[in-house]
Every structure is written in C-alpha cells, then in structure tokens.
Coordinates of C-alpha atoms in Angstrom, one line a residue:
Chain A
X1 CA 148.9 39.5 191.7
X2 CA 150.5 40.1 195.0
X3 CA 152.1 38.2 197.8
X4 CA 150.1 36.1 200.3
X5 CA 150.7 38.0 203.5
X6 CA 151.7 41.6 204.4
X7 CA 152.4 42.9 207.9
X8 CA 150.6 45.9 209.2
X9 CA 153.2 48.5 208.1
X10 CA 153.7 47.0 204.7
X11 CA 149.9 47.0 204.1
X12 CA 149.7 50.7 205.3
X13 CA 152.6 51.7 203.1
X14 CA 151.2 50.3 199.9
X15 CA 147.7 51.7 200.8
X16 CA 149.0 55.2 201.4
X17 CA 151.4 55.4 198.5
X18 CA 148.6 54.4 196.1
X19 CA 146.3 57.0 197.6
X20 CA 149.1 59.6 197.4
X21 CA 149.5 58.9 193.7
X22 CA 145.7 59.1 193.1
X23 CA 145.5 62.5 194.9
X24 CA 148.5 63.9 192.9
X25 CA 147.0 62.8 189.6
X26 CA 143.6 64.2 190.3
X27 CA 145.0 67.6 191.4
X28 CA 147.4 67.9 188.5
X29 CA 144.6 67.0 186.0
X30 CA 142.4 69.9 187.2
X31 CA 145.4 72.3 187.6
X32 CA 146.5 71.7 184.0
X33 CA 143.0 72.4 182.6
X34 CA 142.3 75.6 184.6
X35 CA 145.7 77.2 183.8
X36 CA 145.1 77.1 180.0
X37 CA 144.5 80.8 179.9
X38 CA 148.0 81.3 181.4
X39 CA 149.7 80.3 178.1
X40 CA 149.1 81.3 174.5
X41 CA 146.5 79.3 172.5
X42 CA 149.2 77.5 170.4
X43 CA 150.5 75.8 173.6
X44 CA 147.2 74.8 175.1
X45 CA 146.9 71.5 173.2
X46 CA 150.0 70.3 175.0
X47 CA 148.5 71.2 178.4
X48 CA 145.2 69.5 177.6
X49 CA 147.1 66.3 176.6
X50 CA 149.1 66.5 179.9
X51 CA 145.8 66.9 181.8
X52 CA 144.4 63.8 180.0
X53 CA 147.5 61.8 181.0
X54 CA 146.8 62.6 184.6
X55 CA 143.1 61.9 184.3
X56 CA 143.8 58.4 182.8
X57 CA 146.3 57.8 185.5
X58 CA 143.8 59.0 188.2
X59 CA 141.2 56.5 186.9
X60 CA 143.7 53.7 187.0
X61 CA 145.0 54.5 190.5
X62 CA 141.4 54.6 191.7
X63 CA 141.0 51.1 190.2
X64 CA 144.3 49.9 191.7
X65 CA 143.3 51.3 195.1
X66 CA 140.0 49.5 195.1
X67 CA 141.6 46.3 193.8
X68 CA 144.3 46.4 196.6
X69 CA 141.7 47.2 199.3
X70 CA 139.5 44.4 198.1
X71 CA 142.3 41.9 197.8
X72 CA 143.5 41.8 201.4
X73 CA 141.7 41.2 204.7
X74 CA 143.1 41.9 208.2
X75 CA 143.7 38.9 210.4
X76 CA 145.3 38.6 213.8
X77 CA 144.5 38.7 217.5
X78 CA 143.4 41.7 219.5
X79 CA 142.0 45.0 218.2
X80 CA 144.1 46.9 215.6
X81 CA 144.4 49.8 218.0
X82 CA 146.2 47.8 220.7
X83 CA 147.9 45.0 218.8
X84 CA 149.0 46.4 215.4
X85 CA 152.2 44.4 215.4
X86 CA 150.3 41.1 215.8
X87 CA 148.2 41.9 212.8
X88 CA 148.7 40.9 209.3
X89 CA 146.8 41.1 206.0
X90 CA 146.2 38.1 203.8
X91 CA 144.7 37.7 200.4
X92 CA 141.0 37.4 201.0
X93 CA 140.2 35.2 198.0
X94 CA 141.7 33.8 194.9
X95 CA 141.5 37.0 192.8
X96 CA 144.4 38.8 194.3
X97 CA 145.5 42.2 193.3
X98 CA 145.1 43.3 189.7
X99 CA 148.3 44.9 188.3
X100 CA 147.0 44.7 184.8
X101 CA 145.7 48.2 185.3
X102 CA 149.3 49.5 185.3
X103 CA 149.9 48.2 181.8
X104 CA 146.6 49.5 180.5
X105 CA 147.5 52.9 181.9
X106 CA 150.9 52.9 180.3
X107 CA 149.6 51.8 177.0
X108 CA 147.4 55.0 176.9
X109 CA 149.6 57.5 178.8
X110 CA 153.2 56.8 177.5
X111 CA 152.4 57.7 173.9
X112 CA 150.5 60.7 175.1
X113 CA 153.5 61.8 177.2
X114 CA 155.7 61.8 174.1
X115 CA 153.0 63.6 172.1
X116 CA 152.8 66.4 174.7
X117 CA 156.6 66.7 174.7
X118 CA 156.7 67.3 171.0
X119 CA 153.5 69.4 171.0
X120 CA 154.8 72.0 173.5
X121 CA 157.8 72.8 171.3
X122 CA 155.5 74.2 168.6
X123 CA 157.9 72.9 165.9
X124 CA 157.3 73.2 162.2
X125 CA 154.4 70.8 161.2
X126 CA 156.8 68.7 159.1
X127 CA 159.3 68.1 161.9
X128 CA 156.6 67.6 164.4
X129 CA 154.8 64.9 162.3
X130 CA 158.1 63.1 161.6
X131 CA 159.0 63.0 165.3
X132 CA 155.6 61.8 166.3
X133 CA 155.5 59.1 163.7
X134 CA 158.7 57.7 165.2
X135 CA 158.0 58.1 168.9
X136 CA 154.3 57.1 169.2
X137 CA 154.5 53.6 167.5
X138 CA 157.8 52.9 169.3
X139 CA 156.3 53.7 172.7
X140 CA 153.2 51.5 172.1
X141 CA 155.4 48.7 171.0
X142 CA 157.6 49.0 174.1
X143 CA 154.5 48.6 176.4
X144 CA 153.0 45.8 174.4
X145 CA 156.2 43.8 174.3
X146 CA 156.7 44.1 178.0
X147 CA 153.2 42.6 178.9
X148 CA 153.7 38.9 178.0
X149 CA 156.8 38.9 180.2
X150 CA 155.1 40.7 183.1
X151 CA 152.3 38.1 183.3
X152 CA 154.6 35.2 182.9
X153 CA 156.1 33.3 185.9
X154 CA 158.9 31.8 183.7
X155 CA 162.1 33.8 184.1
X156 CA 163.2 32.8 180.6
X157 CA 160.0 34.2 179.0
X158 CA 160.3 37.3 181.2
X159 CA 163.9 37.9 180.0
X160 CA 163.1 37.5 176.3
X161 CA 160.1 39.9 176.3
X162 CA 162.0 42.3 178.5
X163 CA 164.9 42.4 176.1
X164 CA 162.5 42.9 173.1
X165 CA 160.8 45.7 174.9
X166 CA 164.1 47.4 175.5
X167 CA 164.7 47.8 171.7
X168 CA 162.0 50.4 171.2
X169 CA 162.9 52.1 174.5
X170 CA 166.5 52.6 173.2
X171 CA 165.1 53.9 169.9
X172 CA 162.9 56.4 171.8
X173 CA 166.0 57.7 173.6
X174 CA 167.8 58.0 170.3
X175 CA 165.0 60.1 168.8
X176 CA 164.7 62.3 171.9
X177 CA 168.4 63.0 172.3
X178 CA 169.7 63.0 168.7
X179 CA 166.9 63.8 166.3
X180 CA 165.0 66.2 168.6
X181 CA 168.2 68.1 169.4
X182 CA 168.6 69.0 165.8
X183 CA 165.2 70.8 165.9
X184 CA 166.0 72.7 169.1
X185 CA 168.4 75.3 167.6
X186 CA 165.7 77.9 167.1
X187 CA 164.3 77.5 170.6
X188 CA 165.1 80.1 173.4
X189 CA 168.0 79.1 175.7
X190 CA 165.8 78.6 178.7
X191 CA 163.5 76.3 176.7
X192 CA 166.5 74.2 175.6
X193 CA 167.5 73.9 179.2
X194 CA 164.0 72.9 180.3
X195 CA 163.7 70.3 177.5
X196 CA 166.9 68.8 178.8
X197 CA 165.4 68.5 182.3
X198 CA 162.3 67.0 180.7
X199 CA 164.3 64.3 178.9
X200 CA 166.4 63.5 182.0
X201 CA 163.2 63.2 184.1
X202 CA 161.8 60.9 181.5
X203 CA 164.9 58.7 181.5
X204 CA 165.1 58.6 185.3
X205 CA 161.4 57.7 185.8
X206 CA 161.1 55.3 182.9
X207 CA 164.2 53.6 184.2
X208 CA 162.3 52.6 187.4
X209 CA 160.0 50.4 185.3
X210 CA 162.6 47.9 184.0
X211 CA 164.2 47.8 187.4
X212 CA 160.8 46.8 189.0
X213 CA 160.3 44.4 186.1
X214 CA 163.6 42.7 186.8
X215 CA 163.0 42.2 190.6
X216 CA 161.2 38.8 190.2
X217 CA 163.8 37.9 187.6
X218 CA 166.4 38.2 190.3
X219 CA 164.5 35.6 192.4
X220 CA 163.3 38.3 194.9
X221 CA 159.6 37.7 195.5
X222 CA 159.0 38.5 199.1
X223 CA 156.5 40.8 200.8
X224 CA 159.3 43.4 201.0
X225 CA 159.9 43.2 197.2
X226 CA 156.2 43.5 196.5
X227 CA 155.9 46.6 198.7
X228 CA 159.1 48.1 197.1
X229 CA 157.7 47.5 193.6
X230 CA 154.4 49.2 194.5
X231 CA 156.1 52.2 196.1
X232 CA 158.6 52.4 193.2
X233 CA 155.9 52.3 190.5
X234 CA 153.7 54.8 192.2
X235 CA 156.5 57.4 192.8
X236 CA 157.8 56.9 189.3
X237 CA 154.2 57.5 188.0
X238 CA 153.8 60.7 190.0
X239 CA 157.1 62.1 188.7
X240 CA 156.6 60.9 185.1
X241 CA 153.1 62.3 184.9
X242 CA 152.5 65.1 187.4
X243 CA 156.0 66.6 187.6
X244 CA 156.4 66.0 183.9
X245 CA 153.1 67.8 183.2
X246 CA 154.1 70.7 185.3
X247 CA 157.4 71.0 183.4
X248 CA 155.4 71.0 180.2
X249 CA 153.4 73.9 181.7
X250 CA 156.7 75.7 182.6
X251 CA 158.0 75.4 179.0
X252 CA 154.6 76.5 177.6
X253 CA 154.8 79.6 179.8
X254 CA 158.3 80.5 178.8
X255 CA 157.6 80.1 175.1
X256 CA 154.4 82.2 175.5
X257 CA 156.4 85.0 177.0
X258 CA 159.2 84.7 174.4
X259 CA 156.5 84.8 171.6
X260 CA 154.5 87.7 172.9
X261 CA 156.0 90.5 175.0
X262 CA 152.6 92.1 175.9
X263 CA 151.3 88.7 177.1
X264 CA 154.4 88.3 179.2
X265 CA 153.9 91.8 180.6
X266 CA 150.3 91.1 181.5
X267 CA 151.2 87.7 183.1
X268 CA 154.5 88.4 185.0
X269 CA 155.1 92.1 185.4
X270 CA 156.9 91.9 188.7
X271 CA 156.4 95.3 190.2
X272 CA 154.0 97.8 188.6
X273 CA 155.7 101.1 187.9
X274 CA 153.1 103.0 189.9
X275 CA 154.3 101.2 193.0
X276 CA 158.0 101.4 192.5
X277 CA 157.9 105.0 191.3
X278 CA 156.4 106.3 194.6
Chain B
X1 CA 124.8 36.2 178.8
X2 CA 128.3 34.8 178.9
X3 CA 129.9 31.4 179.1
X4 CA 129.9 29.4 182.2
X5 CA 133.5 29.2 183.0
X6 CA 136.6 31.3 182.2
X7 CA 140.2 30.6 183.1
X8 CA 142.4 33.1 184.9
X9 CA 143.9 34.8 181.9
X10 CA 140.6 34.8 180.0
X11 CA 138.9 36.6 182.9
X12 CA 141.8 39.1 183.2
X13 CA 141.8 39.8 179.5
X14 CA 138.0 40.7 179.4
X15 CA 138.3 42.6 182.7
X16 CA 141.3 44.7 181.4
X17 CA 139.9 45.4 177.9
X18 CA 136.6 46.7 179.3
X19 CA 138.5 48.9 181.8
X20 CA 140.7 50.1 178.9
X21 CA 137.6 51.1 176.9
X22 CA 136.1 52.9 179.8
X23 CA 139.3 54.9 180.4
X24 CA 139.6 55.8 176.7
X25 CA 136.0 56.9 176.5
X26 CA 136.3 59.0 179.7
X27 CA 139.5 60.8 178.6
X28 CA 138.2 61.4 175.0
X29 CA 134.9 62.8 176.4
X30 CA 136.8 65.4 178.5
X31 CA 139.4 66.1 175.8
X32 CA 136.8 66.9 173.1
X33 CA 135.0 69.3 175.5
X34 CA 138.1 71.2 176.6
X35 CA 139.6 71.7 173.1
X36 CA 136.5 73.5 171.8
X37 CA 138.5 76.8 171.7
X38 CA 141.0 75.1 169.4
X39 CA 138.5 75.2 166.5
X40 CA 136.2 78.0 165.1
X41 CA 132.7 78.3 166.6
X42 CA 131.1 76.8 163.5
X43 CA 132.8 73.4 164.1
X44 CA 132.2 73.2 167.9
X45 CA 128.8 71.5 167.6
X46 CA 130.5 68.5 165.9
X47 CA 133.0 68.3 168.8
X48 CA 130.3 68.5 171.4
X49 CA 128.4 65.7 169.7
X50 CA 131.6 63.6 169.5
X51 CA 132.1 64.2 173.3
X52 CA 128.5 63.1 174.0
X53 CA 129.1 59.9 172.1
X54 CA 132.1 59.2 174.3
X55 CA 130.2 60.1 177.5
X56 CA 127.3 57.8 176.6
X57 CA 129.8 55.0 175.8
X58 CA 131.8 55.7 179.1
X59 CA 128.5 55.3 181.0
X60 CA 127.7 52.0 179.3
X61 CA 131.3 50.6 179.8
X62 CA 131.0 51.5 183.4
X63 CA 127.8 49.4 183.5
X64 CA 129.4 46.6 181.5
X65 CA 132.4 46.6 183.8
X66 CA 130.2 46.3 186.9
X67 CA 128.0 43.7 185.3
X68 CA 131.0 41.6 184.3
X69 CA 132.7 41.9 187.7
X70 CA 129.4 40.9 189.5
X71 CA 128.7 38.0 187.2
X72 CA 131.8 35.9 187.9
X73 CA 133.3 34.6 191.0
X74 CA 136.8 33.0 191.4
X75 CA 137.0 29.3 192.3
X76 CA 139.9 27.0 192.6
X77 CA 142.4 25.5 195.0
X78 CA 145.5 27.1 196.4
X79 CA 146.6 30.7 196.7
X80 CA 146.7 33.0 193.7
X81 CA 150.4 33.6 194.1
X82 CA 151.2 29.9 193.7
X83 CA 148.4 28.5 191.7
X84 CA 147.1 31.1 189.3
X85 CA 146.8 28.4 186.6
X86 CA 144.6 26.3 188.8
X87 CA 142.0 29.1 189.2
X88 CA 138.9 29.7 187.2
X89 CA 136.0 32.0 187.2
X90 CA 132.4 30.8 187.1
X91 CA 129.0 32.6 186.7
X92 CA 127.9 33.3 190.2
X93 CA 124.2 33.2 189.6
X94 CA 121.7 32.8 186.8
X95 CA 121.8 36.4 185.7
X96 CA 125.0 36.3 183.8
X97 CA 126.6 39.2 182.1
X98 CA 124.3 41.8 180.6
X99 CA 125.3 42.6 177.0
X100 CA 122.0 44.5 176.4
X101 CA 124.0 47.6 177.4
X102 CA 125.9 47.4 174.2
X103 CA 122.7 47.7 172.1
X104 CA 121.4 50.6 174.1
X105 CA 124.7 52.3 173.6
X106 CA 124.7 51.7 169.9
X107 CA 121.1 52.9 169.5
X108 CA 122.2 56.3 171.0
X109 CA 125.7 56.6 169.7
X110 CA 125.6 55.3 166.1
X111 CA 123.1 58.0 164.9
X112 CA 125.2 60.6 166.7
X113 CA 128.4 59.4 165.0
X114 CA 126.7 59.9 161.6
X115 CA 125.4 63.3 162.8
X116 CA 128.9 64.5 163.8
X117 CA 130.4 63.3 160.5
X118 CA 128.0 65.4 158.5
X119 CA 128.2 68.4 161.0
X120 CA 131.9 68.8 160.9
X121 CA 131.8 69.3 157.1
X122 CA 129.8 72.5 157.5
X123 CA 127.9 71.8 154.3
X124 CA 125.1 74.0 152.9
X125 CA 122.0 73.6 155.2
X126 CA 119.9 72.0 152.4
X127 CA 122.6 69.3 151.7
X128 CA 123.2 68.7 155.4
X129 CA 119.5 68.2 156.2
X130 CA 119.0 65.8 153.3
X131 CA 122.0 63.7 154.3
X132 CA 120.9 63.5 158.0
X133 CA 117.3 62.6 157.1
X134 CA 118.7 59.6 155.2
X135 CA 121.5 58.5 157.6
X136 CA 119.9 58.9 161.1
X137 CA 116.7 56.8 160.5
X138 CA 118.7 54.2 158.6
X139 CA 121.2 53.8 161.5
X140 CA 118.5 53.5 164.1
X141 CA 116.7 50.9 162.0
X142 CA 120.0 49.0 161.6
X143 CA 120.5 48.7 165.4
X144 CA 116.8 47.9 166.1
X145 CA 116.6 45.2 163.5
X146 CA 119.8 43.5 164.9
X147 CA 118.5 43.2 168.4
X148 CA 115.8 40.5 168.1
X149 CA 118.5 38.3 166.4
X150 CA 121.1 39.0 169.1
X151 CA 118.9 37.9 172.0
X152 CA 117.6 34.8 170.1
X153 CA 119.3 31.4 170.5
X154 CA 117.6 30.2 167.3
X155 CA 120.1 30.4 164.4
X156 CA 117.3 30.8 161.9
X157 CA 115.9 33.8 163.7
X158 CA 119.4 35.3 164.1
X159 CA 120.0 34.9 160.4
X160 CA 116.7 36.6 159.4
X161 CA 117.1 39.6 161.6
X162 CA 120.8 39.9 160.8
X163 CA 120.0 40.0 157.1
X164 CA 117.3 42.6 157.6
X165 CA 119.7 44.7 159.7
X166 CA 122.2 44.6 156.8
X167 CA 119.9 46.4 154.4
X168 CA 120.0 49.8 156.2
X169 CA 123.8 49.2 156.8
X170 CA 124.4 49.0 153.0
X171 CA 122.1 52.0 152.5
X172 CA 124.3 54.0 154.9
X173 CA 127.4 53.0 153.0
X174 CA 125.8 54.1 149.8
X175 CA 124.9 57.5 151.2
X176 CA 128.4 58.0 152.7
X177 CA 130.3 56.9 149.6
X178 CA 128.1 58.1 146.7
X179 CA 125.8 61.0 147.9
X180 CA 128.3 62.5 150.3
X181 CA 131.1 62.4 147.7
X182 CA 129.1 64.7 145.5
X183 CA 129.1 67.4 148.3
X184 CA 132.8 67.1 148.8
X185 CA 134.1 68.9 145.7
X186 CA 134.3 72.3 147.5
X187 CA 136.3 71.0 150.5
X188 CA 140.0 71.5 150.9
X189 CA 142.1 68.5 149.6
X190 CA 143.3 67.5 153.1
X191 CA 139.7 67.5 154.4
X192 CA 138.7 65.2 151.5
X193 CA 141.6 62.9 152.4
X194 CA 140.6 62.9 156.1
X195 CA 136.9 62.3 155.3
X196 CA 138.0 59.2 153.3
X197 CA 140.0 58.0 156.4
X198 CA 136.9 58.6 158.5
X199 CA 134.7 56.6 156.1
X200 CA 137.2 53.7 156.0
X201 CA 137.5 53.7 159.8
X202 CA 133.7 53.5 160.0
X203 CA 133.5 50.6 157.6
X204 CA 136.4 48.7 159.3
X205 CA 135.0 49.2 162.8
X206 CA 131.3 48.7 162.1
X207 CA 132.4 45.6 160.1
X208 CA 133.5 44.0 163.4
X209 CA 129.9 44.0 164.8
X210 CA 128.4 41.7 162.2
X211 CA 131.4 39.4 162.5
X212 CA 131.0 39.2 166.3
X213 CA 127.2 38.7 165.6
X214 CA 127.9 35.8 163.3
X215 CA 130.2 33.9 165.7
X216 CA 127.4 32.0 167.6
X217 CA 125.7 31.5 164.1
X218 CA 128.7 29.5 163.1
X219 CA 128.3 27.2 166.1
X220 CA 131.3 28.7 167.9
X221 CA 130.3 29.3 171.6
X222 CA 133.3 28.5 173.7
X223 CA 135.0 30.6 176.4
X224 CA 137.6 31.6 173.8
X225 CA 134.9 32.9 171.4
X226 CA 133.3 34.8 174.3
X227 CA 136.6 36.5 175.1
X228 CA 137.3 37.2 171.5
X229 CA 133.9 38.8 171.1
X230 CA 134.4 41.0 174.1
X231 CA 137.9 42.1 173.0
X232 CA 136.6 42.7 169.4
X233 CA 133.6 44.8 170.5
X234 CA 135.7 46.8 173.0
X235 CA 138.5 47.6 170.5
X236 CA 136.0 48.4 167.7
X237 CA 134.2 50.7 170.1
X238 CA 137.4 52.6 171.1
X239 CA 138.3 53.0 167.4
X240 CA 134.7 53.9 166.3
X241 CA 134.2 56.4 169.0
X242 CA 137.5 57.7 170.4
X243 CA 139.7 57.6 167.3
X244 CA 136.7 58.7 165.2
X245 CA 136.1 61.7 167.5
X246 CA 139.8 62.6 167.3
X247 CA 139.6 62.5 163.5
X248 CA 136.5 64.7 163.6
X249 CA 138.6 67.1 165.8
X250 CA 141.5 66.9 163.2
X251 CA 139.1 67.8 160.4
X252 CA 137.6 70.7 162.4
X253 CA 141.1 72.1 163.0
X254 CA 142.0 71.9 159.3
X255 CA 138.8 73.5 158.2
X256 CA 139.2 76.2 160.9
X257 CA 142.7 77.0 159.6
X258 CA 141.5 76.9 156.0
X259 CA 138.6 79.3 156.8
X260 CA 140.6 81.8 158.9
X261 CA 144.4 82.5 158.3
X262 CA 144.8 84.6 161.5
X263 CA 143.2 81.9 163.6
X264 CA 145.7 79.4 162.0
X265 CA 148.6 81.7 162.8
X266 CA 147.5 82.1 166.4
X267 CA 147.1 78.3 166.8
X268 CA 150.0 76.8 165.0
X269 CA 152.6 79.5 164.3
X270 CA 155.7 77.3 164.3
X271 CA 158.6 79.7 165.1
X272 CA 157.9 83.4 165.6
X273 CA 159.8 85.5 163.1
X274 CA 161.2 87.7 165.9
X275 CA 163.2 84.7 167.2
X276 CA 164.3 83.1 163.9
X277 CA 165.3 86.4 162.3
X278 CA 167.8 87.4 165.0

C-alpha cells in the first residue's frame, strides 16, 4: 500500500534507498558467481545459493522500484528546481504501492539463506540433512504465517498472525544456537567465530522485520512511519542478503585454506620468497 | 480471457503468484547453468535442458505478467489507503488476458521435461532412443489436442478434445512406469528412489492441468475460479519445472558420486582427516 502523500524529501529518500538496495543485490549476485574459483569445489554450492538469493532480491527490488515510481505523481506549484519544498507526491491512482513483493521475496530467499548457512559448513551428510529438515520448513512457515497479518488492517488479526509467526522464528534461533553449535566442534576456530558473526547478523537483521511489522500495530501510520519502514526493510535486506553472502564467502575461503594448504598458498601467499629474499 | 471484475485481494493474489513464478523460473534457470561443474560431464546435458525449460517458462511468465497487468485497470472510490475494500479491477479493453502463452510454453517445455528425465539416467543409447521416440511425440500430441478444447466455449467441444488429449497422457504414464522401470535395475538404490519421486511429482503436477481445464466444464466461471486457476497453474508450473529441475540436479549429483569416488570426495568431503585427527 502506501500513504497518501509524501513530501519531496520523503519521496526522494524512499526512491534512493530502494535503488541502493537494487544496486547492492545486483553487484553481490555477480560477485558471488565470479569468485567461485576462489574456493574449493565443495564450498561452491553455498556461493551459488547466496548468489541466487541476491538475484531473487534484485528482481523484487526492480519490481518494488517500478511499483513505487508508478504509484506516486508529483504535484505542487512552481518547477521542482525552484520550489522543491512546495512540492509533494500523491498516489496517482487507486493501485498504490505493492508491498506483496517483499513477502514473495522472503518466501523464496529466507529458506535459501538458511540452506547456504548449513551448506558452507560442509557438515557430515546426516547432520546437514537433519538441520535442513528443521530449518527450511520452519522458515517457510514463519513467512506464510506473517502474511495474513501484514495485509490485514485489523490490529487484532495482525497481532494473532504476528504471534503465530514468532513461534517458528524462535524455533529457528534454537536450532541455530543449540543444535548447530553441537556440530561445530570439528570446525577451525576462525570458522566458529565467523559462524557466530553470521548468526548475530541474522538475528539483528531478521529482528528489523517484526519491528517494522509492529509499527502499524502501535497506531503509527504516518508518512514518516511509511518512509521509516521502507528504509528499515531495505537496509535490513542489504545486510541480510549481501553482507550475509559475503560472510558466507569469507567462511568458504577460510575453510578452503584449512582443507588444502597448496590451494591456500596459491591464493593468499603474502610475499613471494623471491621478493623478500632479495 | 479472464473474468470481467476482480476485487482488490483477488487481483493482488494473481499478480503476486505470477511474479513469484517468474522469479522462481529465473533463479532456477541461472542456478542450473552455474552448477554444471558440480556434476560429471555426462550429466551436464540434462542440467542444460532443465535450465532451458526454466528460461522458456521465465519468458512466458514475463509475458503473462505484462498481459495481466495491461488487461486490468483499477476502479473505485476513495483512496487506496482508506478504502482498499471498495476497490476493484476491471478488464480495460476487449483483449483480456492472454492465456495462449501457457500453451505455447507447455508445447516447448513438456517434451523437454521428458527429455531431461531420460537424459539424466545415462541409459544405454538404444534404450534412451526408444524411450524418447515414445515420450516426446506423445507429449507434443497431448498439448496440441488440448488446445482446441481450451479455446472453445462449447462444453461438448471441450470434452471431446480433453478426452483425446488424455490418451497420450495415459500412454506417457505407461512408458514412465512400466517401460522405464525395466531399465532401472542397474541404477543405484538412491537414484531409483529419486526417480520414483520425480515420476510422482510429474503425475501430481501434470494432474493439476486437467483439473484446471475441467473447471469451466463444470459450469464454474466466477472470479474465484479464475483466481484459483491462475494460482493452480502457477504453483504447478513452479513445481513441475523448478522443483523438477532441482531433483534432476540431485539425481545427476548422486550418479556422479556413484560413478567417480574421487569426484565425490572433492565435492562433499565432510571433515578433512587432517583436522579431525588432530
């Protein structure tokens, strides 16, 4: 949906933050594909999945961008160059701004994010399968249960679906912190540290979504709240997908070097001996 | 075609499910191309064909999306923020919504889906050729015979062409369950299990199409039936093409590992002995 009227700077803020997210997703998508040769084959699947997450998000940000651009039209006196402050943007027709794209995006990308987190650890097939069978259905359930609340204007309905959606979210956190930790004992120390960073990033960014969800619940539905929600969602998406994907790449690199010393030598030898010897 | 009027949530549902299908096809197309190195060369042809199926479907969903978006226009009083429920969407002109794209898509993708199913098994050339010579013409015939019924508004005509189209469909099921099973004795147990999953997925998803075909036959032609048909076709397409393609990839991986132990080691070595031994 979207509010009826935005002032010049509010419109520009939403416009630019959506474009920022689109550019970030697109660049991270290509980056993660072209660096596959920088990790051992067994870690490439995790990179490909991370790239797909960014591709899917780039597609949806492209749609969100077009939807936002098409939903509002500038009104006001004078030319925009001279009278920016007198301008405002109003919803051009009944259609409004489609936020359904965000849900479709999460439905596809959130299970994939959990998949790549488990894939990059190259755990024993048994352990890997057990973790995925818990995490993937729980994440899909979390998104699906949030949707009926998101499209409802009734605060009671929002509250009920929001609370139901929180149950699988808490279960995911339990699996990631308790069950996954048990499988981490054989991992190199640096990888354990990175995995912890990954989990905290996930908690911090996924935490933005319920907060944005609760904003209308608190009776705040102004243009400012709308802008805040768009900025919050977009920045959370960039962190949860691009930064997350880059951390996956970092872990894949570290594990590749730990697995194969000659690969590490070829990839990161700091100062060739022929240079330092002279 | 399409019904004359949709309410706000019906329009949004069709819009979002078509976009969901497009995003899924696009991501699976790229994924299946970039993971070619994750299987032995002899299985890559099956992956490429699966990728082409998703590309062709992505193209048609892009067309379907644009056709749907162009076919309807919002009407209703009040602003969307305050009166979503009072809004509706009506067909903007006589052209309506072009569903012909779906038939063109199936005519191309259904034979290819059967081709990739046979290709990934790496059967003896003789057996492979014999299966393809039965499956491919039967699948093309099935789609072609369904079309005159789909575009007819006469229930008698729909019934006759629908029944004719069912004959090659049953023949395909016969070839897949009876003839293909005879060639499966030499396959690894896990591959036989996966092939069974593949066949059941094919039966379950292809079964959606005749059901959707029969809906107008039963005299149900409301906005709700239209929305149900679009959602049903889209989800069936995502399962029959994306999930099917990913299962083909899974089989190709398992067969690669069974064929070549050193490849398996390089691809899925769980925990290097140098780390766990210390």
